[in-house]
PDB file of C-alpha atoms and ligand atoms in Angstrom:
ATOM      1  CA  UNK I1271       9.683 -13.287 -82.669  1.00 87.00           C
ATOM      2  CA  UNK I1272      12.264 -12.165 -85.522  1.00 91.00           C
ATOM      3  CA  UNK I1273      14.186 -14.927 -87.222  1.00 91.00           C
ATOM      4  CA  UNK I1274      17.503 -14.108 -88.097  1.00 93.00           C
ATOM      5  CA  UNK I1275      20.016 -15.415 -90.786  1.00 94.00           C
ATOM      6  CA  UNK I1276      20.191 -19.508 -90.957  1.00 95.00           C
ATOM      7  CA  UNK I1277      24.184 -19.604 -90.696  1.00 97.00           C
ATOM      8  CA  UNK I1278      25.737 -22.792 -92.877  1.00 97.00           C
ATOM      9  CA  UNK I1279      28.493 -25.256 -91.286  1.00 98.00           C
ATOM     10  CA  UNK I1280      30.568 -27.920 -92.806  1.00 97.00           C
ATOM     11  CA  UNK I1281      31.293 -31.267 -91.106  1.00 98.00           C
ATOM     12  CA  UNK I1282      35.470 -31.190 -90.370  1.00 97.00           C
ATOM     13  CA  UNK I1283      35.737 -34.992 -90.868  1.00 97.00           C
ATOM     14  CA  UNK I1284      33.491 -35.601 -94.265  1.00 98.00           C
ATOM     15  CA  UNK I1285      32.269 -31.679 -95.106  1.00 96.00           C
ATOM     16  CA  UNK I1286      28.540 -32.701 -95.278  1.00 97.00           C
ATOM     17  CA  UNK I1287      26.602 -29.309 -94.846  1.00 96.00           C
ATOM     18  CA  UNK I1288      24.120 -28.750 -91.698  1.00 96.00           C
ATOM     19  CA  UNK I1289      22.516 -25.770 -91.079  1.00 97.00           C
ATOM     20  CA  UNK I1290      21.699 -23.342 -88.180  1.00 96.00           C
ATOM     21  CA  UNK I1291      19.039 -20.764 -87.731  1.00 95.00           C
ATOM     22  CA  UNK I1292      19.304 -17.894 -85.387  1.00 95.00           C
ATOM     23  CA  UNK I1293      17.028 -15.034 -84.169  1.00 93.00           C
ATOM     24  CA  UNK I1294      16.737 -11.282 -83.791  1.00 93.00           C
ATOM     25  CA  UNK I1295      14.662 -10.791 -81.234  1.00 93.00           C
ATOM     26  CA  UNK I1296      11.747 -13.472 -79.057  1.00 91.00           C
ATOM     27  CA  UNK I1297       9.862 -12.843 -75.749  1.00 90.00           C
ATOM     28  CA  UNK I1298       9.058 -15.542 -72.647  1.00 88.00           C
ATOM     29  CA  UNK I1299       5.322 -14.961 -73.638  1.00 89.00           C
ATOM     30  CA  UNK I1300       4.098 -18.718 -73.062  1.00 90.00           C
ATOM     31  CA  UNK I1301       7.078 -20.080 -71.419  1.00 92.00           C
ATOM     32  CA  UNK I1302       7.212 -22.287 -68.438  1.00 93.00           C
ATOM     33  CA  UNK I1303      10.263 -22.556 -66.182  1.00 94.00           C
ATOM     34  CA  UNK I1304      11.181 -26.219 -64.331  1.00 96.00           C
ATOM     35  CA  UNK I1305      12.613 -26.794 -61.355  1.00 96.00           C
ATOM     36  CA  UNK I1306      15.653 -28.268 -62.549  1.00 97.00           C
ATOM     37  CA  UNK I1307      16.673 -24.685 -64.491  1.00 95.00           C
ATOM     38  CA  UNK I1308      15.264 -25.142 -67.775  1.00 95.00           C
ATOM     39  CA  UNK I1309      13.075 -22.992 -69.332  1.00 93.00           C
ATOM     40  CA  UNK I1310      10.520 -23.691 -72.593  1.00 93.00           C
ATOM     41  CA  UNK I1311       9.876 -20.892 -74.340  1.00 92.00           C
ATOM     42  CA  UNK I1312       8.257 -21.101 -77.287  1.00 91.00           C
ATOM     43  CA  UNK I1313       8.895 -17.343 -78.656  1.00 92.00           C
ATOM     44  CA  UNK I1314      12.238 -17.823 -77.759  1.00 92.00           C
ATOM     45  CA  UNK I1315      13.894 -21.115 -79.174  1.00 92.00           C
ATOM     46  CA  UNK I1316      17.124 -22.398 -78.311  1.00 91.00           C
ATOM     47  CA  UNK I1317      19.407 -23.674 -81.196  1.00 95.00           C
ATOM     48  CA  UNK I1318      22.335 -26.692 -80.365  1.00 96.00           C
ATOM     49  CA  UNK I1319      25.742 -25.619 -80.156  1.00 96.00           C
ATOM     50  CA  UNK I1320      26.867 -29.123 -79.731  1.00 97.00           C
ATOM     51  CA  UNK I1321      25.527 -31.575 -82.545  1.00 98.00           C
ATOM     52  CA  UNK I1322      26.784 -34.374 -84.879  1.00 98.00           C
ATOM     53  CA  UNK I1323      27.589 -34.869 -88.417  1.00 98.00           C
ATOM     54  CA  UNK I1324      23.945 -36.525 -89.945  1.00 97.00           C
ATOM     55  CA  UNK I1325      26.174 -38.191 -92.347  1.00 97.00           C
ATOM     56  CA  UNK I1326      29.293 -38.900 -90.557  1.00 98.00           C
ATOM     57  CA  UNK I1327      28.020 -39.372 -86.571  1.00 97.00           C
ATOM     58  CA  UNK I1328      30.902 -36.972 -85.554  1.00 97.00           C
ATOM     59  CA  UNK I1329      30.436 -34.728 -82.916  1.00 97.00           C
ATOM     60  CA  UNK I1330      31.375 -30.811 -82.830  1.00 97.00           C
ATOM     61  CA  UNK I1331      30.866 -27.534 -81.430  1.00 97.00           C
ATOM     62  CA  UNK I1332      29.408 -25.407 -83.880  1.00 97.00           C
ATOM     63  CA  UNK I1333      30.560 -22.344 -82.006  1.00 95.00           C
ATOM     64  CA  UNK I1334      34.202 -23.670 -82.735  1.00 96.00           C
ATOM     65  CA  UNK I1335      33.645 -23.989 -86.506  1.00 97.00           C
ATOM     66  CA  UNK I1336      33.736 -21.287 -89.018  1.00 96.00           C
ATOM     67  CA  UNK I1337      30.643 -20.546 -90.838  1.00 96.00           C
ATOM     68  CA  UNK I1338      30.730 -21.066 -95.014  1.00 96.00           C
ATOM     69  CA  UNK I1339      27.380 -18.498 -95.395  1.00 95.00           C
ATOM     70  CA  UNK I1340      24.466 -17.076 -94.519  1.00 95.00           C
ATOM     71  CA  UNK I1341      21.396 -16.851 -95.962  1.00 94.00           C
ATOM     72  CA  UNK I1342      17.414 -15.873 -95.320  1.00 91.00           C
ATOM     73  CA  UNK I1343      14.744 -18.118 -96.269  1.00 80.00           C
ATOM     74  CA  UNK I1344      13.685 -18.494 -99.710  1.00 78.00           C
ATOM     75  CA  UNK I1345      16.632 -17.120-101.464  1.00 85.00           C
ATOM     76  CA  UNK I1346      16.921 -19.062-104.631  1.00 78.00           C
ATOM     77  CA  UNK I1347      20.385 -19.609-104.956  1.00 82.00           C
ATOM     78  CA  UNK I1348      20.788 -20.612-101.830  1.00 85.00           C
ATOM     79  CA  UNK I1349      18.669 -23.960-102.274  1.00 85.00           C
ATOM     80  CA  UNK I1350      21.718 -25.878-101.708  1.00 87.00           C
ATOM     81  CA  UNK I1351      22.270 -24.853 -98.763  1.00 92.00           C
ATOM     82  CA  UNK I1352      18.442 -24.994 -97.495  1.00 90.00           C
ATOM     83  CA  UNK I1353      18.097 -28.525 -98.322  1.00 91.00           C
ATOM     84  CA  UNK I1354      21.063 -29.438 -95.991  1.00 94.00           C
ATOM     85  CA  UNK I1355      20.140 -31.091 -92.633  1.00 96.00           C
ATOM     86  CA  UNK I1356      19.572 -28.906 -89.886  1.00 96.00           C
ATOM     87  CA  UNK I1357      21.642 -29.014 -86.972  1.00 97.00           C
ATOM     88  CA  UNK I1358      19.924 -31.163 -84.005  1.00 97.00           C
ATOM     89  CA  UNK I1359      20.338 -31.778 -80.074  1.00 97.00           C
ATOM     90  CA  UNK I1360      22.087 -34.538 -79.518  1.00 97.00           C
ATOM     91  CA  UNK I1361      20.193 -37.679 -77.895  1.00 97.00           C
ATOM     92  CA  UNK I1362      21.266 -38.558 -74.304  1.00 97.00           C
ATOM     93  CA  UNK I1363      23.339 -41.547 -75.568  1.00 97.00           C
ATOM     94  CA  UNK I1364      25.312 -38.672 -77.693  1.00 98.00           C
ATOM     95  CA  UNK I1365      26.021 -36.573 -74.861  1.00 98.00           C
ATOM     96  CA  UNK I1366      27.588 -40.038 -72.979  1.00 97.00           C
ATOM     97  CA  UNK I1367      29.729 -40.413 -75.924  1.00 97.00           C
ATOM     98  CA  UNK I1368      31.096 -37.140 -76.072  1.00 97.00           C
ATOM     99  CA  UNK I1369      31.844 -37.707 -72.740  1.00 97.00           C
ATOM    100  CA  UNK I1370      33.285 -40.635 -73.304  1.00 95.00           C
ATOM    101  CA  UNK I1371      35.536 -39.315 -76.124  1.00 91.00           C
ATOM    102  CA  UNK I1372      37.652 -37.052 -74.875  1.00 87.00           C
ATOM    103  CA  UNK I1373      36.856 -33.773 -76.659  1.00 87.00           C
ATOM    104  CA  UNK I1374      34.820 -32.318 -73.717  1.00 94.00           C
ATOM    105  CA  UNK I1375      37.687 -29.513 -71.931  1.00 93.00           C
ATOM    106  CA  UNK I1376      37.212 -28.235 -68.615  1.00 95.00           C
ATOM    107  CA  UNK I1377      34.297 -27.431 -66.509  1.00 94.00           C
ATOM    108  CA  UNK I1378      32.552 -25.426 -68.722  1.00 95.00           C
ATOM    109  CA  UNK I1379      31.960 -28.277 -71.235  1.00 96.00           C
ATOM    110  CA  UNK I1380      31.551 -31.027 -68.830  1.00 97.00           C
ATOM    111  CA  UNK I1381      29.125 -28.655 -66.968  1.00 97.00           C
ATOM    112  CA  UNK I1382      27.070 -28.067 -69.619  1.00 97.00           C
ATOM    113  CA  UNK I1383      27.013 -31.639 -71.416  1.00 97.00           C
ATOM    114  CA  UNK I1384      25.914 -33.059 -67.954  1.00 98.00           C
ATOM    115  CA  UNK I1385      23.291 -30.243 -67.594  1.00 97.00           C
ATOM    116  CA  UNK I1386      21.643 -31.316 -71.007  1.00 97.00           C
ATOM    117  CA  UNK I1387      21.927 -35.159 -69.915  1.00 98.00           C
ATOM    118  CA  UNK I1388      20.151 -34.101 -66.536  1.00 98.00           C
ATOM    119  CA  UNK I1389      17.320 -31.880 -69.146  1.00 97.00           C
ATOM    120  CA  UNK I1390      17.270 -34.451 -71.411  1.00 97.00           C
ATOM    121  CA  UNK I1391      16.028 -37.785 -68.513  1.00 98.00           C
ATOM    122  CA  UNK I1392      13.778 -35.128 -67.112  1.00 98.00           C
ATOM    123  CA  UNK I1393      12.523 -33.959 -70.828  1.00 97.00           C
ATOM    124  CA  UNK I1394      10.741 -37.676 -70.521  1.00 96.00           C
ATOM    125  CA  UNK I1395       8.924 -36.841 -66.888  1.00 96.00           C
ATOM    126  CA  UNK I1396       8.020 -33.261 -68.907  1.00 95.00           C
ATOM    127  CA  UNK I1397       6.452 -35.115 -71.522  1.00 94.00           C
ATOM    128  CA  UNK I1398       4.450 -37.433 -69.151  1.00 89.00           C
ATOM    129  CA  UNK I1399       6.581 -39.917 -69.903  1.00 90.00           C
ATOM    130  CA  UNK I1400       8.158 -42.651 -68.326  1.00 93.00           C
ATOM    131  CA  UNK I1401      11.896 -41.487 -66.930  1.00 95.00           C
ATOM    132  CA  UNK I1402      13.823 -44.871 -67.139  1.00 96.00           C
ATOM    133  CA  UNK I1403      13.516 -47.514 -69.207  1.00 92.00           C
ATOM    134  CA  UNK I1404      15.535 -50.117 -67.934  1.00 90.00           C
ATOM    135  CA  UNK I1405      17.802 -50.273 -64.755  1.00 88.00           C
ATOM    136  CA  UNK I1406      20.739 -49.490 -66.409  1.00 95.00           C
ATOM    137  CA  UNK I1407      18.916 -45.609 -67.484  1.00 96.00           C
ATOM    138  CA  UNK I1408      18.441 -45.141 -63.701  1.00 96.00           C
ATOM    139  CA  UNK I1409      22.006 -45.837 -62.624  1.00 97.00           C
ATOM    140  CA  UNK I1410      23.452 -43.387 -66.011  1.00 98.00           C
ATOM    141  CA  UNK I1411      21.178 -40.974 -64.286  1.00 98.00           C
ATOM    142  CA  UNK I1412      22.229 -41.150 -60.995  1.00 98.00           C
ATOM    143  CA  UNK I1413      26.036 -41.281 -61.791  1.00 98.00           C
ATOM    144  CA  UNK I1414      25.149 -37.904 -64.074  1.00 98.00           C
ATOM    145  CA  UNK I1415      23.471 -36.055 -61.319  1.00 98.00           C
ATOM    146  CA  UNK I1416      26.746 -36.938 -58.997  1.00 98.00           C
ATOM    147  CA  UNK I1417      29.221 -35.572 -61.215  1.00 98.00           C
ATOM    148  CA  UNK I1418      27.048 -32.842 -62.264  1.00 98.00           C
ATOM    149  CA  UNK I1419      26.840 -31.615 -58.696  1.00 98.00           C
ATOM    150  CA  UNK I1420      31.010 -31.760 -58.011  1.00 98.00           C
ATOM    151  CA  UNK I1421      30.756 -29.237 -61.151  1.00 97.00           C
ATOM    152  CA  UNK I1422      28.323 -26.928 -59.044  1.00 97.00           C
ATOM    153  CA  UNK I1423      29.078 -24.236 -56.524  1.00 96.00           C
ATOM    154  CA  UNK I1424      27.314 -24.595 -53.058  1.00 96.00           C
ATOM    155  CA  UNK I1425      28.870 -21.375 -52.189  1.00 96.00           C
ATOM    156  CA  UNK I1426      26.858 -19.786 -54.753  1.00 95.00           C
ATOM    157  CA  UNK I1427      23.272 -19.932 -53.559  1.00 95.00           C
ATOM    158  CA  UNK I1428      21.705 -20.004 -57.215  1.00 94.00           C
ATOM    159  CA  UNK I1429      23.924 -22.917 -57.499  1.00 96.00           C
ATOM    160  CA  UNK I1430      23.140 -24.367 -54.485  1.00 96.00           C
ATOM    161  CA  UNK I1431      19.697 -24.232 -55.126  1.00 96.00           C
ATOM    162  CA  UNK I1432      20.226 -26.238 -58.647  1.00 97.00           C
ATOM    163  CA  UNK I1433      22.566 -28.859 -56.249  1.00 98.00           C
ATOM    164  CA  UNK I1434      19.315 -29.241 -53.888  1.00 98.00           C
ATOM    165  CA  UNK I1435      16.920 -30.053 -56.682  1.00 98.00           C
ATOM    166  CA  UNK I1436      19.630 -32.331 -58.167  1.00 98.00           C
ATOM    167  CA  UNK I1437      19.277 -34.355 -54.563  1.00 98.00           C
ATOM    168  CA  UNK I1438      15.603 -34.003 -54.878  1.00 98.00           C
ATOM    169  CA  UNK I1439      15.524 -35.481 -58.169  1.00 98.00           C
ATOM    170  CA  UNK I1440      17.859 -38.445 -57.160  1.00 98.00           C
ATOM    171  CA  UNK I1441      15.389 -39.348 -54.196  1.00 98.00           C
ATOM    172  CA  UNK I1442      17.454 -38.031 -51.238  1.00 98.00           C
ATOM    173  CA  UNK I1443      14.946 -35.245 -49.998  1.00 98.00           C
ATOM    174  CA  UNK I1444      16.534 -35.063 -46.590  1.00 98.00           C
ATOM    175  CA  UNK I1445      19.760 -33.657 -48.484  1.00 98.00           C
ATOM    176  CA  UNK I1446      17.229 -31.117 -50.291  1.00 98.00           C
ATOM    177  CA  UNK I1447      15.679 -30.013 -47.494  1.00 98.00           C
ATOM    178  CA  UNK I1448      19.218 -29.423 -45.805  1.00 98.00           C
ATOM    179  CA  UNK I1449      20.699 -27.537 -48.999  1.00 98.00           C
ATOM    180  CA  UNK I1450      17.425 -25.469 -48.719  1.00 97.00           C
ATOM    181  CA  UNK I1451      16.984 -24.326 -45.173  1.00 96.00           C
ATOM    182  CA  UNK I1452      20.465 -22.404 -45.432  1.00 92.00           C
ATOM    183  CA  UNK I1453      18.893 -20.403 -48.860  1.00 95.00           C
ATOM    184  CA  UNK I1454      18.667 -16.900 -47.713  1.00 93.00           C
ATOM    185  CA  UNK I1455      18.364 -14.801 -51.307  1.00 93.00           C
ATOM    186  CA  UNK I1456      14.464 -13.159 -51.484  1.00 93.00           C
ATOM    187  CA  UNK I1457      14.626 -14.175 -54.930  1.00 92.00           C
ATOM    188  CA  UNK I1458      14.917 -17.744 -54.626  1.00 94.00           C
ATOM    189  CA  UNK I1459      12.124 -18.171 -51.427  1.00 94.00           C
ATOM    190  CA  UNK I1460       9.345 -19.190 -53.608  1.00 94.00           C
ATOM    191  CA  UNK I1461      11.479 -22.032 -54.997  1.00 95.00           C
ATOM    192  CA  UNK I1462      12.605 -23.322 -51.492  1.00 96.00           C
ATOM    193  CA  UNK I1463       8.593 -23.283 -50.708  1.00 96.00           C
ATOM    194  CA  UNK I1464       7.680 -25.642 -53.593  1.00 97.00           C
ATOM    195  CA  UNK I1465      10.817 -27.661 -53.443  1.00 97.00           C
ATOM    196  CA  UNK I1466      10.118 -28.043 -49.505  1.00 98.00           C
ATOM    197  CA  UNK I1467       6.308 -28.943 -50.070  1.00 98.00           C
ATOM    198  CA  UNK I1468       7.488 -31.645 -53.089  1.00 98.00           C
ATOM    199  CA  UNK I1469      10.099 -32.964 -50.665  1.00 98.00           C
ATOM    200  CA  UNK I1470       6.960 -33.781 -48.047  1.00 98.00           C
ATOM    201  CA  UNK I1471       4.921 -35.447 -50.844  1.00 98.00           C
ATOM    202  CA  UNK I1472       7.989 -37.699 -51.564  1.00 98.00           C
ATOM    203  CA  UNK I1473       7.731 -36.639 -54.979  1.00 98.00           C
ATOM    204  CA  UNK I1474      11.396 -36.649 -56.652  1.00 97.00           C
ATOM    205  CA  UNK I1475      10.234 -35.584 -60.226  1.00 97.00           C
ATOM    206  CA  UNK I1476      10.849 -32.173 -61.871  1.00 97.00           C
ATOM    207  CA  UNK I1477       7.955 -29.575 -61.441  1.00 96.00           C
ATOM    208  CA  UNK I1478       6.828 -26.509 -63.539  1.00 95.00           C
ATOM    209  CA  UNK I1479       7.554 -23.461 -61.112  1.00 93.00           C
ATOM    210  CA  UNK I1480       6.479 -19.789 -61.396  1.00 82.00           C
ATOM    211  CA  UNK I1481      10.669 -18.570 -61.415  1.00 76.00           C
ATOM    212  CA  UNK I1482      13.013 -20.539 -62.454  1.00 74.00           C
ATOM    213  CA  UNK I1483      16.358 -21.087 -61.287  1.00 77.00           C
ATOM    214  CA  UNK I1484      19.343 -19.468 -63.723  1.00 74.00           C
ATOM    215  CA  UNK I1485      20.883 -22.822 -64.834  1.00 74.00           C
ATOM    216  CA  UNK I1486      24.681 -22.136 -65.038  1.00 74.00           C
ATOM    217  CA  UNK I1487      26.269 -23.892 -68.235  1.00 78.00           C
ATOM    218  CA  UNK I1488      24.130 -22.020 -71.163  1.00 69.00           C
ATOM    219  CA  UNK I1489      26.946 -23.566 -73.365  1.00 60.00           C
ATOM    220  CA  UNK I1490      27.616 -20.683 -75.643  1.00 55.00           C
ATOM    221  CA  UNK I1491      31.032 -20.460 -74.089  1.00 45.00           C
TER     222      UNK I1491
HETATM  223 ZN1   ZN Z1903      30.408 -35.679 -91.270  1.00 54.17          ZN
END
């Protein structure tokens, strides 16, 4: 793995500085893929484009901001700059709230925000953890995966297979297994097998699989 430049951003609203790092060149060595799309790969990391303001709790694309600077670690007069927060993923209640406040366009931004809500419940079952909290987590869930999957394409069978797991995941495995049985891509059989066989157990949850499913919303749009 190669790090790359850390590229330096200013809040619009309050111009507190937050940082981003970047990279050369990484490898899947380690990963594991999910079921639901996402992959964890620790030679490769992913960096946010959306984020918020550490100082200021507003929300921006960093891909929609012009950078102040570069620099590479330990440069000395850049020390300003390397003490200033480093941009973060938001937290699930984030992503509702840039939902919520407008500043989301199209179906490429809804897309992805949902996708990362979706990631981000099932971050808690990847961690061993428990998925909902209270009642009210379940039903934000549910409502997520339903508007997620009018952003999908069930003519696209890559798509369709995300749409099926997004069933799966809400408890309806008879609308999995339907979504499934019309697959007919080679490259996706081995998913339909373990989706099929986790649909028998009754088991809803997200699963570590050998291929992974291309999510579609990488947000770097
Ligand atoms: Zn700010």
């Amino acid at each position: 793995m190669i790090p790359g430049p850390t590229y330096v951003f200013q809040c619009p609203q309050c111009h507190n500085l937050l940082t981003r790092e970047s990279l050369v060149s990484g490898n899947t060595f380690h990963s594991t893929g999910y079921s639901d799309g996402k992959l964890i790969a620790p030679m490769l990391p992913d960096f946010p484009n959306l984020t918020k303001c550490k100082k200021c709790n507003h929300l921006f694309w960093l891909s929609k901001l012009e950078e102040i600077g570069t620099f590479n670690y330990g440069e000395k007069d850049k020390l300003e700059w390397q003490n200033a927060d480093e941009a973060e993923f938001l937290s699930i209640d984030d992503y509702f709230r840039a939902l919520d406040s407008g500043f989301i366009i199209g179906k490429g931004e809804e897309g992805f925000v949902r996708q990362q809500i979706w990631w981000a419940f099932n971050d808690r079952t990847r961690a061993e953890g428990i998925i909902f909290t209270d009642n009210n987590d379940e039903s934000l869930y549910i409502h997520n995966c339903l508007d997620f999957i009018e952003l999908l394409d069930p003519e696209n069978e890559n798509e369709k297979m995300l749409i099926a797991e997004v069933y799966r995941n809400m408890g309806n495995f008879g609308r999995c297994l339907e979504l499934i049985e019309d697959i007919r891509d080679d490259e996706l059989s081995g998913i339909v097998v373990n989706l099929r066989s986790e649909c028998g157990k009754k088991n809803r949850w997200v699963i570590p699989l050998e291929k992974v499913v291309q999510p579609t919303y990488d947000g770097d749009d």
